[in-house]
Short mmCIF file of C-alpha atoms in Angstrom, two decimals:
data_model
loop_
_atom_site.label_atom_id
_atom_site.label_comp_id
_atom_site.label_asym_id
_atom_site.label_seq_id
_atom_site.Cartn_x
_atom_site.Cartn_y
_atom_site.Cartn_z
CA VAL A 1 0.00 0.00 0.00
CA PHE A 2 2.86 2.33 0.85
CA ILE A 3 4.45 1.72 -2.58
CA PHE A 4 1.11 2.40 -4.32
CA ALA A 5 0.75 5.65 -2.37
CA VAL A 6 4.25 6.80 -3.36
CA VAL A 7 3.69 6.01 -7.08
CA PHE A 8 0.34 7.78 -6.97
CA SER A 9 1.92 10.91 -5.47
CA TYR A 10 4.46 11.09 -8.31
CA LEU A 11 1.89 10.88 -11.10
CA PRO A 12 1.68 14.38 -12.66
CA SER A 13 -1.44 16.41 -12.02
CA CYS A 14 -1.80 16.75 -15.82
CA PHE A 15 -2.74 13.06 -15.96
CA PRO A 16 -6.08 12.84 -14.11
CA ILE A 17 -7.07 9.78 -16.16
CA CYS A 18 -3.84 8.05 -15.13
CA ARG A 19 -4.72 8.64 -11.46
CA ARG A 20 -8.20 7.22 -11.91
CA VAL A 21 -6.87 4.14 -13.71
CA PHE A 22 -4.25 3.66 -11.03
CA LEU A 23 -6.85 3.79 -8.25
CA PHE A 24 -9.03 1.35 -10.17
CA ALA A 25 -6.09 -1.02 -10.44
CA VAL A 26 -5.38 -0.76 -6.73
CA VAL A 27 -9.00 -1.58 -5.88
CA TYR A 28 -8.83 -4.71 -7.99
CA GLY A 29 -5.46 -5.71 -6.53
CA SER A 30 -2.90 -7.92 -8.17
CA VAL A 31 -3.68 -11.10 -10.10
CA ASP A 32 -1.52 -13.20 -7.81
CA SER A 33 -3.26 -12.10 -4.62
CA HIS A 34 -6.71 -12.76 -6.11
CA MET A 35 -5.61 -16.18 -7.33
CA LEU A 36 -4.12 -17.05 -3.93
CA MET A 37 -7.21 -15.93 -2.04
CA GLY A 38 -9.51 -17.73 -4.47
CA LYS A 39 -7.68 -21.02 -3.94
CA LYS A 40 -7.89 -20.68 -0.15
CA LEU A 41 -11.63 -19.99 -0.29
CA LEU A 42 -12.13 -22.85 -2.73
CA ASP A 43 -10.35 -25.23 -0.34
CA ALA A 44 -12.53 -23.92 2.46
CA GLY A 45 -15.66 -24.61 0.42
CA GLN A 46 -16.65 -20.93 0.14
CA LEU A 47 -17.46 -21.17 -3.57
CA ALA A 48 -19.21 -17.85 -4.07
CA ASP A 49 -16.35 -15.89 -2.52
CA ALA A 50 -13.79 -17.95 -4.42
CA LEU A 51 -15.61 -17.20 -7.69
CA SER A 52 -15.54 -13.48 -6.95
CA HIS A 53 -11.79 -13.56 -6.54
CA PHE A 54 -11.32 -15.62 -9.68
CA HIS A 55 -13.47 -13.09 -11.61
CA ALA A 56 -11.31 -10.29 -10.26
CA ALA A 57 -8.16 -12.16 -11.35
CA VAL A 58 -9.46 -12.71 -14.89
CA GLU A 59 -11.30 -9.41 -15.48
CA GLY A 60 -8.98 -7.24 -13.47
CA ASN A 61 -5.64 -8.21 -15.03
CA LEU A 62 -4.43 -4.59 -15.17
CA THR A 63 -0.67 -5.03 -14.96
CA GLN A 64 -0.31 -3.71 -18.50
CA ASN A 65 -2.33 -0.65 -17.59
CA LEU A 66 -0.12 0.05 -14.60
CA ARG A 67 2.93 0.00 -16.85
CA ALA A 68 1.10 2.25 -19.34
CA ILE A 69 0.59 4.77 -16.53
CA VAL A 70 4.33 4.88 -15.91
CA PHE A 71 5.05 5.28 -19.64
CA LEU A 72 2.60 8.17 -19.85
CA ALA A 73 4.15 9.82 -16.81
CA MET A 74 7.50 9.56 -18.64
CA ARG A 75 5.85 11.02 -21.80
CA LYS A 76 6.52 7.82 -23.76
CA SER A 77 3.14 7.59 -25.44
CA LYS A 78 4.35 5.18 -28.13
CA SER A 79 5.31 2.66 -25.44
CA ALA A 80 2.12 3.20 -23.42
CA LEU A 81 -0.25 2.50 -26.31
CA PRO A 82 0.30 -1.31 -26.54
CA ASP A 83 -0.27 -1.71 -22.80
CA LEU A 84 -3.49 0.31 -22.94
CA SER A 85 -4.67 -1.83 -25.84
CA ARG A 86 -3.91 -5.01 -23.90
CA ALA A 87 -5.85 -3.73 -20.88
CA ILE A 88 -8.85 -2.92 -23.10
CA GLU A 89 -8.60 -6.33 -24.74
CA LEU A 90 -8.82 -8.02 -21.33
CA LYS A 91 -11.60 -5.72 -20.12
CA PRO A 92 -13.51 -4.11 -23.05
CA ASP A 93 -15.62 -1.93 -20.73
CA PHE A 94 -12.54 -0.41 -19.10
CA THR A 95 -13.67 3.14 -19.94
CA SER A 96 -10.74 5.02 -18.40
CA ALA A 97 -8.18 3.10 -20.47
CA ARG A 98 -10.25 3.53 -23.64
CA LEU A 99 -10.55 7.27 -23.05
CA GLN A 100 -6.80 7.50 -22.54
CA ARG A 101 -6.12 5.50 -25.71
CA GLY A 102 -8.51 7.66 -27.72
CA ASN A 103 -6.72 10.75 -26.47
CA LEU A 104 -3.35 9.26 -27.45
CA HIS A 105 -4.61 8.35 -30.93
CA LEU A 106 -5.78 11.95 -31.35
CA LYS A 107 -2.39 13.38 -30.32
CA GLN A 108 -0.68 11.03 -32.79
CA GLY A 109 -2.96 12.18 -35.60
CA ARG A 110 -4.63 8.78 -35.93
CA LEU A 111 -8.02 10.39 -36.21
CA ASP A 112 -10.11 7.40 -37.33
CA GLU A 113 -8.87 5.25 -34.47
CA ALA A 114 -9.39 8.08 -31.98
CA LYS A 115 -12.99 8.56 -33.08
CA ARG A 116 -13.65 4.83 -32.96
CA ASP A 117 -12.42 4.61 -29.34
CA LEU A 118 -14.36 7.66 -28.25
CA LYS A 119 -17.62 6.48 -29.84
CA LYS A 120 -17.29 3.05 -28.21
CA LEU A 121 -16.63 4.75 -24.89
CA LEU A 122 -19.88 6.70 -25.12
CA LYS A 123 -21.75 3.40 -25.58
CA SER A 124 -20.02 1.75 -22.56
CA ASN A 125 -21.88 3.47 -19.71
CA PRO A 126 -19.06 5.97 -18.86
CA SER A 127 -19.11 8.35 -15.91
CA ALA A 128 -20.42 11.87 -16.44
CA GLU A 129 -16.89 13.28 -16.45
CA GLU A 130 -15.70 10.70 -18.97
CA MET A 131 -18.68 11.41 -21.19
CA ARG A 132 -17.99 15.17 -21.22
CA GLU A 133 -14.32 14.61 -22.01
CA ALA A 134 -15.08 12.07 -24.77
CA GLN A 135 -17.62 14.38 -26.43
CA SER A 136 -15.12 17.27 -26.30
CA LEU A 137 -12.43 15.12 -27.92
CA LEU A 138 -14.85 13.93 -30.61
CA THR A 139 -15.74 17.51 -31.51
CA LYS A 140 -12.05 18.36 -31.66
CA SER A 141 -11.39 15.30 -33.87
CA ASP A 142 -14.01 16.42 -36.38
CA GLU A 143 -12.44 19.88 -36.51
CA ILE A 144 -8.96 18.38 -37.04
CA VAL A 145 -10.25 16.17 -39.88
CA ARG A 146 -11.63 19.29 -41.60
CA LEU A 147 -8.39 21.27 -41.12
CA VAL A 148 -6.20 18.42 -42.38
CA ALA A 149 -8.29 18.19 -45.57
CA GLN A 150 -8.07 21.96 -46.09
CA ALA A 151 -4.30 21.95 -45.49
CA ARG A 152 -3.78 19.23 -48.10
CA VAL A 153 -5.79 21.23 -50.65
CA SER A 154 -3.79 24.39 -49.87
CA PHE A 155 -0.55 22.45 -50.22
CA TRP A 156 -1.68 20.97 -53.54
CA ARG A 157 -2.47 24.51 -54.75
CA ARG A 158 1.03 25.60 -53.63
CA ASP A 159 -0.45 28.03 -51.13
CA TYR A 160 2.21 27.05 -48.62
CA GLU A 161 1.62 29.93 -46.21
CA THR A 162 -2.06 29.02 -45.78
CA ALA A 163 -1.26 25.32 -45.52
CA ALA A 164 1.33 26.00 -42.80
CA ALA A 165 -1.15 28.14 -40.83
CA GLN A 166 -3.79 25.38 -41.00
CA LEU A 167 -1.27 22.76 -39.93
CA ASN A 168 -0.24 24.96 -37.01
CA THR A 169 -3.74 24.50 -35.58
CA VAL A 170 -3.68 20.77 -36.30
CA ILE A 171 -0.34 20.28 -34.54
CA GLU A 172 -1.50 22.21 -31.46
CA THR A 173 -3.77 19.21 -30.80
CA CYS A 174 -1.96 16.42 -32.68
CA VAL A 175 1.41 17.17 -31.09
CA TRP A 176 2.81 13.71 -31.95
CA ASP A 177 1.58 13.63 -35.55
CA ALA A 178 4.70 12.99 -37.64
CA THR A 179 2.89 13.27 -40.99
CA SER A 180 1.51 16.78 -40.28
CA ARG A 181 4.95 17.91 -39.20
CA GLU A 182 6.53 16.54 -42.38
CA ILE A 183 4.00 18.36 -44.57
CA ARG A 184 4.46 21.59 -42.61
CA ALA A 185 8.25 21.19 -42.95
CA GLU A 186 7.83 21.01 -46.73
CA CYS A 187 5.75 24.21 -46.58
CA PHE A 188 8.52 25.94 -44.64
CA ILE A 189 11.11 24.75 -47.16
CA GLN A 190 9.08 26.23 -50.00
CA MET A 191 8.74 29.45 -47.96
CA GLU A 192 12.54 29.39 -47.39
CA GLU A 193 12.09 29.30 -43.60
CA MET A 194 14.71 26.62 -43.11
CA GLY A 195 15.02 26.98 -39.34
CA LYS A 196 11.36 26.08 -38.86
CA ALA A 197 11.62 23.22 -41.36
CA ILE A 198 14.56 21.79 -39.42
CA GLY A 199 12.55 21.91 -36.18
CA ASP A 200 9.65 19.94 -37.68
CA LEU A 201 11.88 17.38 -39.37
CA LYS A 202 13.84 16.72 -36.19
CA ALA A 203 10.57 16.08 -34.36
CA ALA A 204 9.31 13.83 -37.17
CA SER A 205 12.55 11.80 -37.11
CA LYS A 206 11.82 10.92 -33.47
CA LEU A 207 8.06 10.42 -33.77
CA LYS A 208 8.21 7.96 -36.67
CA SER A 209 10.33 4.82 -36.46
CA ASP A 210 13.05 4.34 -39.09
CA ASN A 211 12.32 7.76 -40.60
CA THR A 212 15.21 7.79 -43.07
CA GLN A 213 13.45 10.37 -45.24
CA ALA A 214 13.44 12.95 -42.42
CA PHE A 215 17.15 12.44 -41.78
CA TYR A 216 17.90 12.72 -45.51
CA GLN A 217 15.93 15.97 -45.75
CA LEU A 218 17.73 17.38 -42.71
CA ALA A 219 21.10 16.48 -44.23
CA THR A 220 20.11 18.16 -47.50
CA ILE A 221 18.89 21.36 -45.80
CA TYR A 222 22.04 21.74 -43.72
CA TYR A 223 24.17 21.10 -46.81
CA ASN A 224 22.35 23.76 -48.83
CA LEU A 225 22.81 26.19 -45.94
CA GLY A 226 26.56 25.57 -46.16
CA ASP A 227 26.85 23.55 -42.93
CA HIS A 228 28.56 20.40 -44.16
CA GLU A 229 29.36 19.28 -40.59
CA MET A 230 25.70 19.11 -39.50
CA SER A 231 24.80 17.60 -42.86
CA LEU A 232 27.17 14.72 -42.22
CA ILE A 233 25.76 14.17 -38.71
CA GLU A 234 22.19 13.82 -40.03
CA VAL A 235 23.07 11.65 -43.03
CA ARG A 236 24.99 9.27 -40.75
CA GLU A 237 21.77 8.80 -38.74
CA CYS A 238 20.03 7.85 -41.97
CA LEU A 239 22.73 5.30 -42.78
CA LYS A 240 22.50 3.80 -39.28
CA LEU A 241 18.89 2.93 -40.04
CA ASP A 242 19.58 1.79 -43.60
CA PRO A 243 23.24 1.37 -44.65
CA ASP A 244 22.13 0.73 -48.24
CA HIS A 245 19.95 3.85 -48.53
CA LYS A 246 20.79 5.07 -52.04
CA HIS A 247 20.25 8.82 -51.56
CA CYS A 248 21.80 9.00 -48.10
CA TYR A 249 24.91 7.11 -49.18
CA SER A 250 25.38 9.30 -52.25
CA HIS A 251 24.92 12.46 -50.16
CA TYR A 252 27.38 11.18 -47.55
CA GLN A 253 30.09 10.66 -50.18
CA GLN A 254 29.55 14.16 -51.61
CA ALA A 255 29.54 15.93 -48.24
CA LYS A 256 32.57 13.99 -47.01
CA LYS A 257 34.57 14.81 -50.15
CA LEU A 258 33.70 18.50 -49.84
CA LYS A 259 34.65 18.55 -46.15
CA ASN A 260 38.04 16.96 -46.88
CA HIS A 261 38.87 19.55 -49.56
CA ILE A 262 37.91 22.48 -47.32
CA GLN A 263 39.97 21.11 -44.45
CA SER A 264 42.95 20.56 -46.76
CA ALA A 265 42.70 24.12 -48.11
CA GLU A 266 42.62 25.62 -44.61
CA GLU A 267 45.62 23.51 -43.59
CA LEU A 268 47.53 24.83 -46.62
CA ILE A 269 46.66 28.39 -45.61
CA ARG A 270 48.05 27.76 -42.11
CA GLU A 271 51.23 26.49 -43.78
CA GLN A 272 51.26 29.69 -45.92
CA ARG A 273 51.08 27.63 -49.12
CA TYR A 274 48.62 30.07 -50.66
CA THR A 275 48.88 28.96 -54.28
CA ASP A 276 48.08 25.37 -53.34
CA ALA A 277 45.23 26.58 -51.10
CA VAL A 278 43.72 28.50 -54.00
CA ARG A 279 43.82 25.37 -56.15
CA LYS A 280 42.03 23.44 -53.42
CA TYR A 281 39.29 26.04 -53.21
CA GLU A 282 38.96 26.00 -56.99
CA ALA A 283 38.41 22.25 -56.61
CA VAL A 284 35.72 22.96 -53.98
CA MET A 285 33.79 25.03 -56.53
CA LYS A 286 34.05 22.21 -59.05
CA ILE A 287 32.92 19.59 -56.53
CA GLU A 288 29.85 21.64 -55.56
CA PRO A 289 28.98 24.26 -58.19
CA ASN A 290 25.28 24.38 -57.30
CA VAL A 291 25.36 25.45 -53.63
CA ARG A 292 26.06 29.17 -53.55
CA HIS A 293 27.39 29.22 -50.00
CA PHE A 294 30.30 26.90 -50.79
CA SER A 295 31.17 28.89 -53.93
CA LEU A 296 31.16 32.14 -51.94
CA LEU A 297 33.25 30.57 -49.18
CA ALA A 298 35.83 29.44 -51.74
CA LYS A 299 35.86 32.83 -53.47
CA GLU A 300 36.20 34.70 -50.19
CA ARG A 301 39.23 32.63 -49.24
CA MET A 302 40.69 32.95 -52.75
CA CYS A 303 40.16 36.71 -52.63
CA HIS A 304 42.34 36.83 -49.52
CA GLN A 305 45.13 34.50 -50.61
CA GLY A 306 47.35 36.50 -52.96
CA GLN A 307 45.49 35.96 -56.21
CA GLN A 308 46.49 37.94 -59.29
CA ALA A 309 45.16 41.42 -58.67
CA GLY A 310 42.82 41.48 -61.68
CA ARG A 311 41.26 38.15 -60.83
CA ALA A 312 41.10 39.02 -57.12
CA VAL A 313 39.02 42.11 -57.92
CA SER A 314 36.56 40.00 -59.89
CA VAL A 315 36.36 37.22 -57.29
CA CYS A 316 35.99 39.64 -54.38
CA GLY A 317 33.28 41.48 -56.31
CA GLU A 318 31.20 38.31 -56.60
CA VAL A 319 31.38 37.82 -52.83
CA LEU A 320 30.42 41.44 -52.16
CA GLN A 321 27.35 41.17 -54.37
CA ALA A 322 26.03 38.61 -51.89
CA ASP A 323 27.46 40.30 -48.78
CA PRO A 324 28.10 44.04 -49.43
CA GLU A 325 29.21 44.71 -45.84
CA ASN A 326 31.89 42.02 -45.66
CA VAL A 327 34.75 44.12 -44.23
CA SER A 328 37.43 41.50 -44.82
CA VAL A 329 36.57 41.18 -48.51
CA LEU A 330 36.32 44.98 -48.92
CA LYS A 331 39.88 45.33 -47.59
CA ASP A 332 41.15 42.54 -49.83
CA ARG A 333 39.56 44.06 -52.93
CA ALA A 334 40.90 47.52 -52.05
CA GLU A 335 44.42 46.10 -51.92
CA ALA A 336 43.87 44.38 -55.26
CA TYR A 337 42.69 47.71 -56.73
CA VAL A 338 45.90 49.34 -55.49
CA GLN A 339 47.95 46.68 -57.28
CA GLU A 340 45.95 47.39 -60.43
CA GLU A 341 46.55 51.15 -59.94
CA GLU A 342 42.80 51.69 -59.58
CA TYR A 343 43.32 54.06 -56.68
CA GLU A 344 39.92 55.77 -56.74
CA GLU A 345 38.15 52.38 -56.51
CA ALA A 346 40.50 51.35 -53.70
CA ILE A 347 39.64 54.49 -51.76
CA LYS A 348 35.92 53.77 -52.14
CA ASP A 349 36.35 50.24 -50.75
CA TYR A 350 38.47 51.42 -47.84
CA GLU A 351 35.93 54.13 -46.98
CA THR A 352 33.05 51.63 -47.11
CA ALA A 353 34.98 49.23 -44.87
CA ALA A 354 35.76 52.05 -42.44
CA LYS A 355 32.02 52.67 -41.91
CA HIS A 356 31.71 49.17 -40.45
CA SER A 357 35.10 49.00 -38.71
CA GLU A 358 36.32 52.47 -37.77
CA ASN A 359 39.36 51.49 -35.71
CA ASP A 360 40.85 48.89 -38.04
CA PRO A 361 44.53 49.91 -38.53
CA ARG A 362 44.74 48.03 -41.84
CA ILE A 363 41.91 50.17 -43.23
CA LYS A 364 43.45 53.44 -42.01
CA GLU A 365 46.89 52.65 -43.41
CA GLY A 366 45.50 51.34 -46.68
CA LEU A 367 43.32 54.41 -47.19
CA LYS A 368 46.24 56.82 -46.63
CA ARG A 369 48.41 54.85 -49.04
CA ALA A 370 45.72 54.76 -51.74
CA GLN A 371 45.12 58.52 -51.41
CA ARG A 372 48.87 59.22 -51.69
CA LEU A 373 49.24 56.99 -54.75
CA LEU A 374 46.20 58.60 -56.39
CA LYS A 375 47.75 62.02 -55.97
CA GLU A 376 51.02 60.84 -57.48
CA SER A 377 49.27 59.10 -60.38
CA GLN A 378 47.52 62.29 -61.42
CA LYS A 379 50.87 63.66 -62.63
CA ARG A 380 50.79 61.99 -66.04
CA ASP A 381 53.81 61.19 -68.18
CA TYR A 382 52.34 60.78 -71.67
CA TYR A 383 55.58 59.38 -73.10
CA GLU A 384 55.51 56.61 -70.51
CA ILE A 385 51.80 55.94 -71.17
CA LEU A 386 52.52 55.29 -74.87
CA GLY A 387 55.88 53.66 -74.20
CA VAL A 388 57.89 55.95 -76.48
CA LYS A 389 61.10 57.99 -76.04
CA ARG A 390 60.99 61.69 -75.35
CA THR A 391 62.62 62.32 -78.73
CA ALA A 392 59.99 60.23 -80.57
CA GLN A 393 58.64 61.67 -83.81
CA LYS A 394 54.96 61.90 -84.70
CA ASN A 395 55.05 58.65 -86.76
CA ASP A 396 56.56 56.72 -83.85
CA ILE A 397 53.91 58.12 -81.52
CA MET A 398 51.08 57.12 -83.90
CA LYS A 399 52.45 53.59 -84.29
CA ALA A 400 52.64 53.15 -80.55
CA TYR A 401 49.11 54.50 -80.19
CA ARG A 402 47.63 52.13 -82.83
CA ARG A 403 49.37 49.11 -81.28
CA LEU A 404 48.01 49.90 -77.81
CA ALA A 405 44.57 50.78 -79.17
CA GLN A 406 44.27 47.31 -80.66
CA GLN A 407 45.35 45.68 -77.41
CA LEU A 408 43.19 47.82 -75.12
CA HIS A 409 40.01 48.29 -77.15
CA PRO A 410 37.08 47.60 -74.75
CA ASP A 411 35.38 45.32 -77.28
CA MET A 412 38.26 42.86 -76.85
CA PHE A 413 37.16 42.06 -73.25
CA GLN A 414 34.13 40.16 -71.95
CA ASP A 415 34.75 40.34 -68.21
CA PRO A 416 33.02 43.50 -66.86
CA TYR A 417 35.95 44.51 -64.66
CA LYS A 418 38.54 44.02 -67.40
CA LYS A 419 36.30 45.85 -69.87
CA LYS A 420 36.00 48.82 -67.51
CA LYS A 421 39.74 48.89 -66.94
CA ALA A 422 40.39 48.74 -70.69
CA GLU A 423 38.05 51.70 -71.26
CA LYS A 424 40.05 53.78 -68.81
CA LYS A 425 43.38 52.81 -70.41
CA PHE A 426 41.94 53.46 -73.86
CA ILE A 427 41.01 57.01 -72.84
CA GLU A 428 44.51 57.54 -71.41
CA ILE A 429 46.37 56.49 -74.57
CA ALA A 430 44.00 58.58 -76.70
CA LEU A 431 44.75 61.64 -74.56
CA ALA A 432 48.49 60.92 -74.67
CA LYS A 433 48.41 60.65 -78.47
CA GLU A 434 46.45 63.91 -78.74
CA VAL A 435 48.91 65.79 -76.54
CA LEU A 436 52.13 64.44 -78.01
CA THR A 437 51.11 64.91 -81.62
CA ASP A 438 50.25 68.60 -81.04
CA PRO A 439 53.41 70.77 -80.86
CA GLY A 440 51.69 73.36 -78.67
CA LYS A 441 50.39 70.79 -76.17
CA ARG A 442 53.45 68.55 -76.19
CA PHE A 443 55.49 70.77 -73.87
CA CYS A 444 52.54 71.05 -71.50
CA GLY A 445 52.09 67.31 -71.38
CA LEU A 446 55.17 66.80 -69.25
CA GLU A 447 54.22 68.60 -66.06
CA SER A 448 55.70 65.79 -63.98
CA GLN A 449 59.11 66.41 -65.65
CA TRP A 450 59.26 70.17 -65.10
CA GLU A 451 61.96 71.56 -62.88
CA VAL A 452 60.76 74.71 -61.14
CA VAL A 453 63.26 77.43 -60.20
CA VAL A 454 62.59 80.97 -59.03
CA VAL A 455 64.43 83.46 -61.28
CA ALA A 456 63.83 86.78 -62.93
CA SER A 457 61.32 87.40 -65.71
CA HIS A 458 62.07 85.95 -69.13
CA PRO A 459 60.30 86.69 -72.44
CA VAL A 460 58.29 83.99 -74.22
CA ASN A 461 59.73 83.61 -77.72
CA THR A 462 58.76 80.37 -79.49
CA ARG A 463 55.33 79.51 -80.86
CA ALA A 464 55.26 76.26 -78.89
CA GLN A 465 56.05 78.16 -75.73
CA ARG A 466 53.28 80.65 -76.42
CA GLY A 467 50.79 77.81 -76.95
CA CYS A 468 51.78 76.29 -73.64
CA TRP A 469 51.61 79.67 -71.93
CA GLU A 470 48.10 80.28 -73.29
CA GLN A 471 46.97 76.88 -72.00
CA LEU A 472 48.47 77.39 -68.58
CA THR A 473 47.11 80.89 -68.07
CA THR A 474 43.54 79.73 -68.70
CA CYS A 475 43.57 77.93 -65.34
CA CYS A 476 45.84 80.29 -63.37
CA PHE A 477 44.82 83.39 -61.49
CA GLU A 478 47.87 84.27 -59.36
CA GLN A 479 50.72 86.36 -60.79
CA PRO A 480 53.99 85.45 -58.93
CA GLU A 481 56.32 84.21 -61.65
CA THR A 482 58.81 81.32 -61.86
CA PHE A 483 60.87 79.81 -64.64
CA ILE A 484 59.99 76.32 -65.88
CA ILE A 485 62.98 74.52 -67.38
CA LEU A 486 61.53 72.01 -69.89
CA GLN A 487 64.03 70.08 -71.97
CA GLY A 488 66.36 73.01 -71.96
CA ILE A 489 63.72 75.62 -72.95
CA SER A 490 62.55 78.13 -70.37
CA PHE A 491 59.40 80.26 -70.17
CA VAL A 492 57.36 82.17 -67.60
CA VAL A 493 54.46 80.47 -65.78
CA PRO A 494 52.41 81.60 -62.79
CA THR A 495 53.11 79.69 -59.55
CA ALA A 496 49.48 78.52 -59.29
CA CYS A 497 50.05 76.25 -62.30
CA ASN A 498 52.86 74.23 -60.66
#
């Protein structure tokens, strides 16, 4: 009796039916005690009393139901159901067990079986409380049947948001219904709410035995999210249940191969073998070209690992299209722009990165360097641009221009970055040709070569010098004078033009 009292006290208050069944079992007693007492009374010739005990032993064999109570208290409904069924089989009018089984069927989404139990209960002379509870559960079952039908229609029509909302209501009651959770997970996948889909599929993998499909879906979702580690964990669970599962085995081989390449590439980076690391990440993109995350991961690492500047700009740009605020990639692309002498673009990237990481010393130093190089680059040497000597004649200049124009014509390039760079170079060589083939402009095209000395006034004599003077004075407003010594020829120029 003491043991029964202790067990009863530990049964949760949320299981009133369990308490009633337990008390009923206690009243009936154990089979062994009834059998023992029946034999004693039979030997004593008290037949009526002996028969009562034998009836109790046969009709009151409730050991299964006692175990079901413990399973329910432990929230192991799947284990409790067979014991409840056995108790009902031995005593068909055991209304408390039937009510409990009907409730379990409803929570598992087995609506037909739930309704069958509840209707039989109402015909078995239940108590008033049992009748009220059974009628409430029947009404709820009818509502769930209607919602499930509507959800399937919505899903068939690809109205996934409506279907998910309808299934939300279903699952509030049918909390252990694996099928409803699987359908809702598919709705979430179509709605690209992968976190919610994962939650439903994890629950379904536990609610349904040998649910290899749920594990395979979980592995696929994690893989597409770029988490190859979690993908491998889930696909291994699938293979534990079925080592020959075709899709799970194929997925396992793919994910494992990808993981090995990524690990190898990172190990090469730690060893500072950057060229080999880049090759490994190129292999990653070939192994999995269809999952964007892995391609972006490979490109981000390639962007950082000393790629050729032109290619690095292109690769970094692809990453930034997906993640415009990636500070690391912005810094890497800025440095690549500096190598390509695209100083204005480098400054833009450094300034954008600085908005998200103000105190980064690499950004501050890089920005100052790019600004200094931009200032220096604005002093053009047109002879150097065309690759000709300073004594070159007009024919030599035109030949050099035509050769470069063929090489740098924008129509020769398909890559957007290379095309843009070619356009800029094309404009530069055109300007250099225009300046160096015009005698008046030619002297003014070498500002970076001028040597400035302060001397007395000197008259302007030659026509070329006058042309240069006229050009310079159009942008100068101050009058202090200096001499400019240009290839041995001197002329007056205001200081503001230096």
